[in-house]
Structures are given as C-alpha cells and as structure tokens.
Amino acid sequence: MDAIDRQILRELQRNARISNEELSEKVNLSPSPCLRRVRKLEANGFIEGYSAKVNQEACGLAMNVFVSVRLEKPEEHIIKHFEDAVANLDEIVECYLIAGNRDYLLRVVAADLKDYERFIRERFSKVPGIDSIESSFAFGHVKQQAGLPL
C-alpha cells in the first residue's frame, strides 16, 4: 500500500458514497486507475465493506452501556457458547475479548434504563457461563472516529 492508496482510504472513510470521478480528482489520478486501485484495496481486504452511519438517538437508542463480563471458566465450550449468544443479541453492537480481570467488554445500546434492565434480566443474564456482569453508563459522547488514522 502506497501513499495514493492511503489517500484513497482516507477519502473513502470520509465519504464512502463519493463517486469514482470525485475520488480520482481528490487523489490526482484519472478515473480508470483510481477504480482499479479501489478494487485492489477491496480484493486485498483493506476495504471490508461500505455502510451508512445511522444516528443512534434518532433511532430511539440514546443510551450506551459498557458491560464488562467475566466468565465462570475459560473453557472452550463456555467461550463458544458465550460468543455465539453475543452474536445473536442485536443490542450488543460491539464485543471485545480483553485481558485483565474481565474477559469481555461489550457496548450495548438501549432506549433508556428500563430498556437496558429488560435486556439484562430477560436476555443477557440467561446466557450460561457468565460469572459476573458490570455495567458502566456513558453520560455523553466525546469522540467517535469512524476512520482509522492512515
């Protein structure tokens, strides 16, 4: 990946709906070579896909909760069952395997505190293998950077 590829990625991170014509102008290439580079970046896994940034609050999901989870035992079948369950719970929008005294860090979205409580009581706490759950509520949003620092 060279400087032009990085520039292409920066521009696509800013606006994934940019036309190839506009993109080629911004990176000082003609349209055909620019498109070839984009296709190559896609084929080589640098670009995994394209999506829309949806306004979380406008969708009625104003609450962000960071949930730390410790599993009962780090056994393969417990880990697999937990990760499969997480993949099927839409309220969990991010999940990280972490080091330290917890095993996972999740970001959960909810409409409000009651909605989050319902999620924990009726769905999440029923996932087998969980030893403890610790919730941290975000009061505000300071920074969310969609793109990587290329």
CSV table of N, CA and C in Angstrom, one decimal:
chain,number,residue,atom,x,y,z
A,1,MET,N,0.8,-1.2,0.0
A,1,MET,CA,0.0,0.0,0.0
A,1,MET,C,0.9,1.2,0.0
A,2,ASP,N,0.7,2.1,-1.0
A,2,ASP,CA,1.5,3.3,-1.1
A,2,ASP,C,0.7,4.5,-0.6
A,3,ALA,N,1.3,5.7,-0.8
A,3,ALA,CA,0.7,7.0,-0.3
A,3,ALA,C,-0.6,7.2,-1.0
A,4,ILE,N,-0.8,6.9,-2.3
A,4,ILE,CA,-2.0,7.1,-3.0
A,4,ILE,C,-3.1,6.2,-2.5
A,5,ASP,N,-2.8,4.9,-2.2
A,5,ASP,CA,-3.7,4.0,-1.6
A,5,ASP,C,-4.2,4.6,-0.2
A,6,ARG,N,-3.3,5.1,0.6
A,6,ARG,CA,-3.7,5.6,1.9
A,6,ARG,C,-4.6,6.8,1.7
A,7,GLN,N,-4.3,7.6,0.7
A,7,GLN,CA,-5.2,8.8,0.4
A,7,GLN,C,-6.6,8.4,0.0
A,8,ILE,N,-6.6,7.3,-0.9
A,8,ILE,CA,-7.9,6.8,-1.3
A,8,ILE,C,-8.7,6.3,-0.1
A,9,LEU,N,-8.0,5.6,0.8
A,9,LEU,CA,-8.7,5.1,2.0
A,9,LEU,C,-9.2,6.2,2.9
A,10,ARG,N,-8.4,7.3,3.1
A,10,ARG,CA,-8.8,8.4,3.9
A,10,ARG,C,-10.0,9.0,3.3
A,11,GLU,N,-10.1,9.2,2.0
A,11,GLU,CA,-11.2,9.9,1.3
A,11,GLU,C,-12.5,9.0,1.4
A,12,LEU,N,-12.3,7.7,1.3
A,12,LEU,CA,-13.5,6.8,1.4
A,12,LEU,C,-14.0,6.7,2.8
A,13,GLN,N,-13.1,6.8,3.8
A,13,GLN,CA,-13.5,6.9,5.2
A,13,GLN,C,-14.3,8.1,5.5
A,14,ARG,N,-14.0,9.2,4.8
A,14,ARG,CA,-14.7,10.5,5.0
A,14,ARG,C,-16.1,10.4,4.3
A,15,ASN,N,-16.1,9.8,3.1
A,15,ASN,CA,-17.4,9.7,2.4
A,15,ASN,C,-17.3,8.5,1.5
A,16,ALA,N,-17.9,7.4,1.9
A,16,ALA,CA,-17.9,6.2,1.1
A,16,ALA,C,-18.8,6.3,-0.1
A,17,ARG,N,-19.7,7.3,-0.2
A,17,ARG,CA,-20.6,7.5,-1.3
A,17,ARG,C,-20.0,8.4,-2.4
A,18,ILE,N,-18.7,8.8,-2.2
A,18,ILE,CA,-18.1,9.6,-3.2
A,18,ILE,C,-18.0,8.9,-4.6
A,19,SER,N,-18.3,9.6,-5.6
A,19,SER,CA,-18.2,9.0,-7.0
A,19,SER,C,-16.7,8.7,-7.3
A,20,ASN,N,-16.5,7.8,-8.2
A,20,ASN,CA,-15.1,7.5,-8.6
A,20,ASN,C,-14.5,8.7,-9.3
A,21,GLU,N,-15.3,9.4,-10.0
A,21,GLU,CA,-14.9,10.7,-10.6
A,21,GLU,C,-14.3,11.7,-9.6
A,22,GLU,N,-15.1,11.9,-8.5
A,22,GLU,CA,-14.7,12.8,-7.5
A,22,GLU,C,-13.5,12.3,-6.8
A,23,LEU,N,-13.5,11.0,-6.5
A,23,LEU,CA,-12.3,10.4,-5.8
A,23,LEU,C,-11.1,10.5,-6.6
A,24,SER,N,-11.2,10.3,-7.8
A,24,SER,CA,-10.0,10.3,-8.7
A,24,SER,C,-9.4,11.8,-8.7
A,25,GLU,N,-10.3,12.8,-8.7
A,25,GLU,CA,-9.8,14.2,-8.7
A,25,GLU,C,-9.1,14.5,-7.3
A,26,LYS,N,-9.7,14.0,-6.2
A,26,LYS,CA,-9.1,14.2,-4.9
A,26,LYS,C,-7.7,13.6,-4.7
A,27,VAL,N,-7.5,12.5,-5.4
A,27,VAL,CA,-6.2,11.8,-5.2
A,27,VAL,C,-5.3,12.0,-6.4
A,28,ASN,N,-5.7,12.8,-7.4
A,28,ASN,CA,-4.9,13.2,-8.5
A,28,ASN,C,-4.6,12.0,-9.4
A,29,LEU,N,-5.6,11.2,-9.7
A,29,LEU,CA,-5.5,10.1,-10.7
A,29,LEU,C,-6.6,10.2,-11.7
A,30,SER,N,-6.4,9.6,-12.8
A,30,SER,CA,-7.5,9.5,-13.7
A,30,SER,C,-8.5,8.4,-13.2
A,31,PRO,N,-9.8,8.5,-13.7
A,31,PRO,CA,-10.8,7.6,-13.1
A,31,PRO,C,-10.5,6.1,-13.2
A,32,SER,N,-10.0,5.6,-14.4
A,32,SER,CA,-9.7,4.2,-14.5
A,32,SER,C,-8.7,3.6,-13.5
A,33,PRO,N,-7.5,4.3,-13.4
A,33,PRO,CA,-6.5,3.8,-12.4
A,33,PRO,C,-7.0,3.9,-11.0
A,34,CYS,N,-7.8,4.9,-10.7
A,34,CYS,CA,-8.4,5.1,-9.4
A,34,CYS,C,-9.3,3.9,-9.1
A,35,LEU,N,-10.2,3.6,-10.0
A,35,LEU,CA,-11.1,2.5,-9.8
A,35,LEU,C,-10.4,1.2,-9.6
A,36,ARG,N,-9.3,1.0,-10.4
A,36,ARG,CA,-8.5,-0.2,-10.3
A,36,ARG,C,-7.9,-0.3,-8.9
A,37,ARG,N,-7.4,0.8,-8.4
A,37,ARG,CA,-6.8,0.8,-7.0
A,37,ARG,C,-7.9,0.5,-5.9
A,38,VAL,N,-9.1,1.1,-6.1
A,38,VAL,CA,-10.1,0.8,-5.1
A,38,VAL,C,-10.5,-0.7,-5.2
A,39,ARG,N,-10.6,-1.3,-6.3
A,39,ARG,CA,-11.0,-2.7,-6.5
A,39,ARG,C,-9.9,-3.6,-5.8
A,40,LYS,N,-8.6,-3.2,-6.0
A,40,LYS,CA,-7.5,-3.9,-5.5
A,40,LYS,C,-7.5,-3.8,-3.9
A,41,LEU,N,-7.8,-2.6,-3.4
A,41,LEU,CA,-7.9,-2.5,-2.0
A,41,LEU,C,-9.0,-3.3,-1.4
A,42,GLU,N,-10.1,-3.4,-2.1
A,42,GLU,CA,-11.2,-4.3,-1.7
A,42,GLU,C,-10.8,-5.8,-1.7
A,43,ALA,N,-10.2,-6.2,-2.9
A,43,ALA,CA,-9.8,-7.6,-3.0
A,43,ALA,C,-8.7,-8.0,-2.0
A,44,ASN,N,-7.9,-7.1,-1.6
A,44,ASN,CA,-6.8,-7.4,-0.6
A,44,ASN,C,-7.2,-7.2,0.8
A,45,GLY,N,-8.5,-6.9,1.0
A,45,GLY,CA,-9.0,-6.9,2.4
A,45,GLY,C,-8.8,-5.6,3.1
A,46,PHE,N,-8.3,-4.5,2.5
A,46,PHE,CA,-8.2,-3.2,3.1
A,46,PHE,C,-9.5,-2.6,3.3
A,47,ILE,N,-10.4,-2.8,2.4
A,47,ILE,CA,-11.8,-2.3,2.4
A,47,ILE,C,-12.7,-3.5,2.6
A,48,GLU,N,-13.3,-3.5,3.8
A,48,GLU,CA,-14.2,-4.7,4.1
A,48,GLU,C,-15.6,-4.5,3.7
A,49,GLY,N,-16.0,-3.3,3.4
A,49,GLY,CA,-17.4,-3.1,3.0
A,49,GLY,C,-17.7,-1.6,3.2
A,50,TYR,N,-18.9,-1.2,2.9
A,50,TYR,CA,-19.4,0.1,3.0
A,50,TYR,C,-20.7,0.2,3.8
A,51,SER,N,-20.9,1.2,4.6
A,51,SER,CA,-22.1,1.3,5.4
A,51,SER,C,-22.5,2.7,5.6
A,52,ALA,N,-23.7,2.9,6.1
A,52,ALA,CA,-24.2,4.2,6.4
A,52,ALA,C,-24.0,4.4,7.9
A,53,LYS,N,-23.7,5.6,8.3
A,53,LYS,CA,-23.6,6.0,9.8
A,53,LYS,C,-25.0,6.4,10.2
A,54,VAL,N,-25.6,5.7,11.0
A,54,VAL,CA,-27.0,5.9,11.4
A,54,VAL,C,-27.0,6.7,12.7
A,55,ASN,N,-27.9,7.6,12.9
A,55,ASN,CA,-28.0,8.4,14.1
A,55,ASN,C,-28.6,7.6,15.2
A,56,GLN,N,-27.9,7.2,16.2
A,56,GLN,CA,-28.3,6.4,17.3
A,56,GLN,C,-29.5,6.9,18.0
A,57,GLU,N,-29.4,8.2,18.4
A,57,GLU,CA,-30.5,8.8,19.1
A,57,GLU,C,-31.8,8.9,18.3
A,58,ALA,N,-31.7,9.3,17.0
A,58,ALA,CA,-32.8,9.4,16.2
A,58,ALA,C,-33.5,8.1,16.0
A,59,CYS,N,-32.8,7.0,16.2
A,59,CYS,CA,-33.4,5.6,16.1
A,59,CYS,C,-34.0,5.2,17.5
A,60,GLY,N,-33.9,6.1,18.5
A,60,GLY,CA,-34.5,5.8,19.8
A,60,GLY,C,-33.6,4.9,20.6
A,61,LEU,N,-32.3,4.9,20.4
A,61,LEU,CA,-31.4,4.1,21.2
A,61,LEU,C,-30.3,5.1,21.8
A,62,ALA,N,-30.7,6.0,22.6
A,62,ALA,CA,-29.9,7.0,23.1
A,62,ALA,C,-28.8,6.6,24.1
A,63,MET,N,-29.1,5.4,24.8
A,63,MET,CA,-28.2,5.0,25.9
A,63,MET,C,-27.1,4.1,25.4
A,64,ASN,N,-25.9,4.4,25.8
A,64,ASN,CA,-24.7,3.5,25.6
A,64,ASN,C,-24.3,2.9,26.9
A,65,VAL,N,-24.1,1.6,27.0
A,65,VAL,CA,-23.7,1.0,28.2
A,65,VAL,C,-22.5,0.1,27.9
A,66,PHE,N,-21.4,0.3,28.7
A,66,PHE,CA,-20.3,-0.6,28.5
A,66,PHE,C,-20.3,-1.6,29.6
A,67,VAL,N,-20.3,-2.9,29.1
A,67,VAL,CA,-20.6,-4.0,30.0
A,67,VAL,C,-19.3,-4.9,30.1
A,68,SER,N,-18.8,-5.0,31.3
A,68,SER,CA,-17.7,-5.9,31.5
A,68,SER,C,-18.2,-7.3,31.9
A,69,VAL,N,-17.7,-8.3,31.4
A,69,VAL,CA,-18.2,-9.7,31.7
A,69,VAL,C,-17.0,-10.6,32.0
A,70,ARG,N,-17.2,-11.3,33.1
A,70,ARG,CA,-16.3,-12.4,33.5
A,70,ARG,C,-17.0,-13.7,33.3
A,71,LEU,N,-16.4,-14.6,32.7
A,71,LEU,CA,-16.9,-16.0,32.5
A,71,LEU,C,-16.6,-16.8,33.7
A,72,GLU,N,-17.4,-17.8,34.0
A,72,GLU,CA,-17.1,-18.7,35.1
A,72,GLU,C,-15.8,-19.4,35.0
A,73,LYS,N,-15.5,-20.0,33.8
A,73,LYS,CA,-14.3,-20.7,33.5
A,73,LYS,C,-13.9,-20.4,32.1
A,74,PRO,N,-12.6,-20.3,31.8
A,74,PRO,CA,-12.2,-20.1,30.4
A,74,PRO,C,-12.1,-21.4,29.6
A,75,GLU,N,-13.2,-22.1,29.6
A,75,GLU,CA,-13.2,-23.4,28.9
A,75,GLU,C,-13.8,-23.1,27.5
A,76,GLU,N,-13.3,-23.9,26.5
A,76,GLU,CA,-13.7,-23.7,25.1
A,76,GLU,C,-15.2,-23.7,24.9
A,77,HIS,N,-15.9,-24.6,25.4
A,77,HIS,CA,-17.3,-24.7,25.2
A,77,HIS,C,-18.1,-23.5,25.8
A,78,ILE,N,-17.6,-23.0,26.9
A,78,ILE,CA,-18.3,-21.9,27.6
A,78,ILE,C,-18.0,-20.6,26.7
A,79,ILE,N,-16.8,-20.5,26.3
A,79,ILE,CA,-16.4,-19.3,25.4
A,79,ILE,C,-17.2,-19.3,24.1
A,80,LYS,N,-17.3,-20.5,23.5
A,80,LYS,CA,-18.0,-20.6,22.2
A,80,LYS,C,-19.5,-20.3,22.4
A,81,HIS,N,-20.1,-20.8,23.5
A,81,HIS,CA,-21.5,-20.6,23.7
A,81,HIS,C,-21.7,-19.1,24.0
A,82,PHE,N,-20.9,-18.5,24.8
A,82,PHE,CA,-21.0,-17.0,25.1
A,82,PHE,C,-20.9,-16.2,23.8
A,83,GLU,N,-19.9,-16.5,23.0
A,83,GLU,CA,-19.6,-15.7,21.8
A,83,GLU,C,-20.8,-15.9,20.8
A,84,ASP,N,-21.3,-17.1,20.7
A,84,ASP,CA,-22.5,-17.3,19.8
A,84,ASP,C,-23.7,-16.5,20.3
A,85,ALA,N,-23.9,-16.5,21.6
A,85,ALA,CA,-25.0,-15.8,22.2
A,85,ALA,C,-24.9,-14.3,21.9
A,86,VAL,N,-23.7,-13.7,22.1
A,86,VAL,CA,-23.4,-12.3,21.9
A,86,VAL,C,-23.7,-12.0,20.4
A,87,ALA,N,-23.3,-12.8,19.5
A,87,ALA,CA,-23.5,-12.6,18.1
A,87,ALA,C,-25.0,-12.5,17.7
A,88,ASN,N,-25.8,-13.1,18.5
A,88,ASN,CA,-27.3,-13.2,18.3
A,88,ASN,C,-28.1,-12.1,19.1
A,89,LEU,N,-27.4,-11.3,19.8
A,89,LEU,CA,-28.1,-10.3,20.6
A,89,LEU,C,-27.9,-8.9,20.0
A,90,ASP,N,-28.9,-8.4,19.3
A,90,ASP,CA,-28.7,-7.2,18.5
A,90,ASP,C,-28.4,-6.0,19.3
A,91,GLU,N,-28.8,-6.0,20.6
A,91,GLU,CA,-28.5,-4.8,21.5
A,91,GLU,C,-27.0,-4.7,21.7
A,92,ILE,N,-26.2,-5.8,21.6
A,92,ILE,CA,-24.8,-5.7,21.7
A,92,ILE,C,-24.2,-5.4,20.3
A,93,VAL,N,-23.7,-4.1,20.2
A,93,VAL,CA,-23.2,-3.7,18.9
A,93,VAL,C,-21.7,-3.8,18.8
A,94,GLU,N,-21.0,-4.0,19.9
A,94,GLU,CA,-19.5,-4.3,19.9
A,94,GLU,C,-19.2,-5.2,21.0
A,95,CYS,N,-18.2,-6.1,20.7
A,95,CYS,CA,-17.7,-7.0,21.7
A,95,CYS,C,-16.2,-7.3,21.5
A,96,TYR,N,-15.5,-7.1,22.6
A,96,TYR,CA,-14.1,-7.2,22.6
A,96,TYR,C,-13.6,-8.3,23.6
A,97,LEU,N,-12.7,-9.2,23.2
A,97,LEU,CA,-12.1,-10.1,24.2
A,97,LEU,C,-10.9,-9.3,24.8
A,98,ILE,N,-10.9,-9.2,26.1
A,98,ILE,CA,-9.9,-8.3,26.7
A,98,ILE,C,-9.0,-9.1,27.7
A,99,ALA,N,-7.9,-8.5,28.1
A,99,ALA,CA,-7.0,-9.0,29.1
A,99,ALA,C,-7.3,-8.3,30.4
A,100,GLY,N,-7.0,-9.0,31.5
A,100,GLY,CA,-7.2,-8.4,32.8
A,100,GLY,C,-8.2,-9.2,33.7
A,101,ASN,N,-8.8,-8.6,34.6
A,101,ASN,CA,-9.7,-9.3,35.5
A,101,ASN,C,-11.1,-9.6,34.9
A,102,ARG,N,-11.3,-9.1,33.7
A,102,ARG,CA,-12.6,-9.4,33.0
A,102,ARG,C,-12.2,-10.1,31.7
A,103,ASP,N,-13.2,-10.7,31.1
A,103,ASP,CA,-12.9,-11.5,29.8
A,103,ASP,C,-13.4,-10.7,28.6
A,104,TYR,N,-14.5,-10.0,28.7
A,104,TYR,CA,-15.1,-9.3,27.6
A,104,TYR,C,-15.5,-7.9,27.9
A,105,LEU,N,-15.5,-7.0,27.0
A,105,LEU,CA,-16.0,-5.7,27.1
A,105,LEU,C,-17.0,-5.5,26.0
A,106,LEU,N,-18.3,-5.2,26.3
A,106,LEU,CA,-19.3,-5.0,25.3
A,106,LEU,C,-19.8,-3.6,25.3
A,107,ARG,N,-20.3,-3.2,24.1
A,107,ARG,CA,-21.1,-1.9,24.1
A,107,ARG,C,-22.5,-2.3,23.7
A,108,VAL,N,-23.4,-1.9,24.6
A,108,VAL,CA,-24.8,-2.2,24.4
A,108,VAL,C,-25.5,-0.9,24.2
A,109,VAL,N,-26.5,-0.9,23.3
A,109,VAL,CA,-27.3,0.2,23.1
A,109,VAL,C,-28.7,-0.1,23.6
A,110,ALA,N,-29.4,0.9,24.2
A,110,ALA,CA,-30.7,0.8,24.7
A,110,ALA,C,-31.5,2.1,24.6
A,111,ALA,N,-32.8,2.0,24.6
A,111,ALA,CA,-33.6,3.2,24.5
A,111,ALA,C,-33.4,4.1,25.8
A,112,ASP,N,-33.5,3.4,27.0
A,112,ASP,CA,-33.4,4.0,28.3
A,112,ASP,C,-33.0,3.0,29.3
A,113,LEU,N,-33.0,3.4,30.6
A,113,LEU,CA,-32.6,2.5,31.7
A,113,LEU,C,-33.5,1.3,31.8
A,114,LYS,N,-34.8,1.5,31.6
A,114,LYS,CA,-35.8,0.4,31.7
A,114,LYS,C,-35.5,-0.6,30.6
A,115,ASP,N,-35.2,-0.1,29.4
A,115,ASP,CA,-35.0,-1.0,28.3
A,115,ASP,C,-33.7,-1.8,28.5
A,116,TYR,N,-32.7,-1.2,29.1
A,116,TYR,CA,-31.4,-1.9,29.4
A,116,TYR,C,-31.7,-2.9,30.5
A,117,GLU,N,-32.4,-2.6,31.5
A,117,GLU,CA,-32.8,-3.5,32.6
A,117,GLU,C,-33.5,-4.8,32.0
A,118,ARG,N,-34.4,-4.5,31.1
A,118,ARG,CA,-35.2,-5.6,30.5
A,118,ARG,C,-34.2,-6.5,29.7
A,119,PHE,N,-33.3,-5.9,28.9
A,119,PHE,CA,-32.3,-6.7,28.2
A,119,PHE,C,-31.5,-7.6,29.1
A,120,ILE,N,-31.0,-7.0,30.2
A,120,ILE,CA,-30.2,-7.8,31.1
A,120,ILE,C,-31.0,-8.9,31.8
A,121,ARG,N,-32.1,-8.6,32.3
A,121,ARG,CA,-33.0,-9.5,33.0
A,121,ARG,C,-33.5,-10.6,32.1
A,122,GLU,N,-34.0,-10.3,31.0
A,122,GLU,CA,-34.8,-11.2,30.2
A,122,GLU,C,-33.9,-11.9,29.1
A,123,ARG,N,-32.8,-11.4,28.8
A,123,ARG,CA,-32.0,-12.0,27.7
A,123,ARG,C,-30.6,-12.3,28.1
A,124,PHE,N,-29.8,-11.2,28.5
A,124,PHE,CA,-28.4,-11.4,28.7
A,124,PHE,C,-28.0,-12.3,29.9
A,125,SER,N,-28.7,-12.1,31.0
A,125,SER,CA,-28.4,-12.8,32.2
A,125,SER,C,-28.7,-14.3,32.1
A,126,LYS,N,-29.4,-14.7,31.0
A,126,LYS,CA,-29.8,-16.1,30.8
A,126,LYS,C,-28.7,-16.8,30.0
A,127,VAL,N,-27.7,-16.1,29.5
A,127,VAL,CA,-26.6,-16.8,28.8
A,127,VAL,C,-25.8,-17.6,29.8
A,128,PRO,N,-25.7,-18.9,29.6
A,128,PRO,CA,-24.9,-19.7,30.5
A,128,PRO,C,-23.4,-19.4,30.5
A,129,GLY,N,-22.8,-19.6,31.7
A,129,GLY,CA,-21.3,-19.4,31.8
A,129,GLY,C,-20.9,-18.1,32.3
A,130,ILE,N,-21.8,-17.1,32.5
A,130,ILE,CA,-21.4,-15.8,32.9
A,130,ILE,C,-21.3,-15.8,34.5
A,131,ASP,N,-20.1,-15.4,34.9
A,131,ASP,CA,-19.9,-15.3,36.4
A,131,ASP,C,-20.3,-14.0,36.9
A,132,SER,N,-19.9,-12.9,36.2
A,132,SER,CA,-20.3,-11.5,36.7
A,132,SER,C,-20.5,-10.6,35.5
A,133,ILE,N,-21.3,-9.6,35.8
A,133,ILE,CA,-21.6,-8.5,34.8
A,133,ILE,C,-21.5,-7.2,35.5
A,134,GLU,N,-20.7,-6.3,34.9
A,134,GLU,CA,-20.6,-4.9,35.5
A,134,GLU,C,-20.9,-3.9,34.4
A,135,SER,N,-21.8,-3.0,34.7
A,135,SER,CA,-22.3,-2.0,33.7
A,135,SER,C,-21.7,-0.6,34.1
A,136,SER,N,-21.3,0.1,33.0
A,136,SER,CA,-20.9,1.5,33.1
A,136,SER,C,-21.7,2.2,32.1
A,137,PHE,N,-22.4,3.3,32.6
A,137,PHE,CA,-23.3,4.0,31.7
A,137,PHE,C,-22.5,5.3,31.2
A,138,ALA,N,-22.6,5.5,29.9
A,138,ALA,CA,-22.0,6.6,29.3
A,138,ALA,C,-22.9,7.8,29.5
A,139,PHE,N,-22.4,8.9,30.0
A,139,PHE,CA,-23.2,10.2,30.2
A,139,PHE,C,-23.2,11.0,28.9
A,140,GLY,N,-22.2,10.9,28.2
A,140,GLY,CA,-22.1,11.7,26.9
A,140,GLY,C,-21.1,11.1,26.0
A,141,HIS,N,-21.1,11.7,24.8
A,141,HIS,CA,-20.2,11.2,23.7
A,141,HIS,C,-19.2,12.2,23.5
A,142,VAL,N,-17.9,11.9,23.7
A,142,VAL,CA,-16.9,12.9,23.5
A,142,VAL,C,-16.2,12.8,22.1
A,143,LYS,N,-16.0,11.5,21.6
A,143,LYS,CA,-15.4,11.3,20.3
A,143,LYS,C,-15.8,10.0,19.8
A,144,GLN,N,-16.1,10.0,18.5
A,144,GLN,CA,-16.3,8.7,17.8
A,144,GLN,C,-15.7,9.0,16.4
A,145,GLN,N,-14.6,8.3,16.1
A,145,GLN,CA,-13.9,8.4,14.9
A,145,GLN,C,-14.2,7.2,14.0
A,146,ALA,N,-14.8,7.5,12.9
A,146,ALA,CA,-15.2,6.4,12.0
A,146,ALA,C,-14.0,5.8,11.3
A,147,GLY,N,-13.1,6.7,11.0
A,147,GLY,CA,-11.9,6.2,10.2
A,147,GLY,C,-10.7,5.9,11.0
A,148,LEU,N,-9.8,5.1,10.4
A,148,LEU,CA,-8.5,4.9,11.0
A,148,LEU,C,-7.5,6.0,10.7
A,149,PRO,N,-6.5,6.2,11.6
A,149,PRO,CA,-5.5,7.2,11.3
A,149,PRO,C,-4.5,6.8,10.3
A,150,LEU,N,-4.8,6.9,9.0
A,150,LEU,CA,-3.9,6.4,8.0
A,150,LEU,C,-2.9,7.5,7.5
